[in-house]
C-alpha positions as a Python dict, from the first residue, in 0.01 Angstrom:
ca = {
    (1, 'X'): (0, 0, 0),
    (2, 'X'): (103, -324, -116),
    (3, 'X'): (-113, -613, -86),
    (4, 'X'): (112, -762, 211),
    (5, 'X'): (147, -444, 366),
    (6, 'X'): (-225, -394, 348),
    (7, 'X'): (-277, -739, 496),
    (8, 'X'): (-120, -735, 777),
    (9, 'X'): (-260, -368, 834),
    (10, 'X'): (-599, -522, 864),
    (11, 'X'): (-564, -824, 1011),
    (12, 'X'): (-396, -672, 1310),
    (13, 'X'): (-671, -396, 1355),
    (14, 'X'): (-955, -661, 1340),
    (15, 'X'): (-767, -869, 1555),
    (16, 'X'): (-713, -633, 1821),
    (17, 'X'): (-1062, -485, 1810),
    (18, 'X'): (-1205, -882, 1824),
    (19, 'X'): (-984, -944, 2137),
    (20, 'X'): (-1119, -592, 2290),
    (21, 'X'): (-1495, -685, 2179),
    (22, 'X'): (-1454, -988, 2363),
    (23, 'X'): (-1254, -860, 2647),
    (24, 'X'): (-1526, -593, 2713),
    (25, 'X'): (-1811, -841, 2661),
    (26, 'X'): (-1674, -990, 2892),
    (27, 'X'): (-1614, -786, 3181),
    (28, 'X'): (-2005, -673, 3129),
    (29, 'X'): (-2136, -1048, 3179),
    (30, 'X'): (-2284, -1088, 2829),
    (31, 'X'): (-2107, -1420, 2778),
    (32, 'X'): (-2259, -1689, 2939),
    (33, 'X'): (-2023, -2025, 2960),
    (34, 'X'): (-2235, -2223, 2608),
    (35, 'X'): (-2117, -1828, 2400),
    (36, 'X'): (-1742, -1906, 2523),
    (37, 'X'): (-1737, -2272, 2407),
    (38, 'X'): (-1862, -2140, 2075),
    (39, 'X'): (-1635, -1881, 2056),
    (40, 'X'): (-1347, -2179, 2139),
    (41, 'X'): (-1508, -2361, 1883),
    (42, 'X'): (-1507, -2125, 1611),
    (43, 'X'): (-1076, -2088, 1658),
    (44, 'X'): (-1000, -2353, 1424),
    (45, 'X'): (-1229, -2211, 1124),
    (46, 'X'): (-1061, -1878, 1170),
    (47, 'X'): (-691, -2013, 1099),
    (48, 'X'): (-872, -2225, 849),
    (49, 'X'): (-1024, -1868, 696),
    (50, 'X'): (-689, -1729, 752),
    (51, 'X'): (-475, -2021, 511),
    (52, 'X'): (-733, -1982, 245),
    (53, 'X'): (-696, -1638, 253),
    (54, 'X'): (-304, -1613, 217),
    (55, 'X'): (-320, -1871, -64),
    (56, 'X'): (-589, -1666, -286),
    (57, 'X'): (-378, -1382, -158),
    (58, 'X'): (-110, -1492, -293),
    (59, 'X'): (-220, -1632, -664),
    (60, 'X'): (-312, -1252, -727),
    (61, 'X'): (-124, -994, -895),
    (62, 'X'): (-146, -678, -714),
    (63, 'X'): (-385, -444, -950),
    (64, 'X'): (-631, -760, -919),
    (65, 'X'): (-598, -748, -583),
    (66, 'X'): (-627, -352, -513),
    (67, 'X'): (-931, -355, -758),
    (68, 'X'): (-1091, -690, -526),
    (69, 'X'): (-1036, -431, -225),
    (70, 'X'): (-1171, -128, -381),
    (71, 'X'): (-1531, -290, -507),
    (72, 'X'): (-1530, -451, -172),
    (73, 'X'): (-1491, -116, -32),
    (74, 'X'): (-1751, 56, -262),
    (75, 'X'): (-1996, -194, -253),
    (76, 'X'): (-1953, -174, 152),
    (77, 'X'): (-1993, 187, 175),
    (78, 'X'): (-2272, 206, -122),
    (79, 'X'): (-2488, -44, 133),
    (80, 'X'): (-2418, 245, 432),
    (81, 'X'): (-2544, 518, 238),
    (82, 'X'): (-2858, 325, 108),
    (83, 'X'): (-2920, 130, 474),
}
């Protein structure tokens, strides 16, 4: 997958399992009204999060970039196995 491709992949599955987190959090009562300012709050500094990304995004060719996702990846899982 190119790194675009791959991208928007994830973006759009962590962005639709945030909105269902929330949504479901929620519905259950486990957000009092100080959690939903916070979670207002904290809007801005994920677009922020989002322009840096596309920039470094961007500056990379894509092996640097598919060998960025697959230590990420490794040293994820590796921290699964030995949790």
């Amino acid at each position: 997958l190119d790194k675009d491709r791959f991208r928007v992949t994830i973006t759009t599955i962590l962005m639709v399992q945030a909105v269902l987190r929330i949504a479901g959090y929620l519905t259950l009562g486990f957000y009092d009204r100080p959690a939903l300012i916070m979670l207002a709050a904290a809007l801005p500094l994920v677009w922020i999060g989002a322009r840096i990304g596309d920039l470094v995004a961007t500056r990379i060719n894509q092996h640097t970039f598919n060998v960025v996702v697959g230590a990420v990846l490794m040293l994820s899982g590796a921290i699964l196995v030995f949790k």
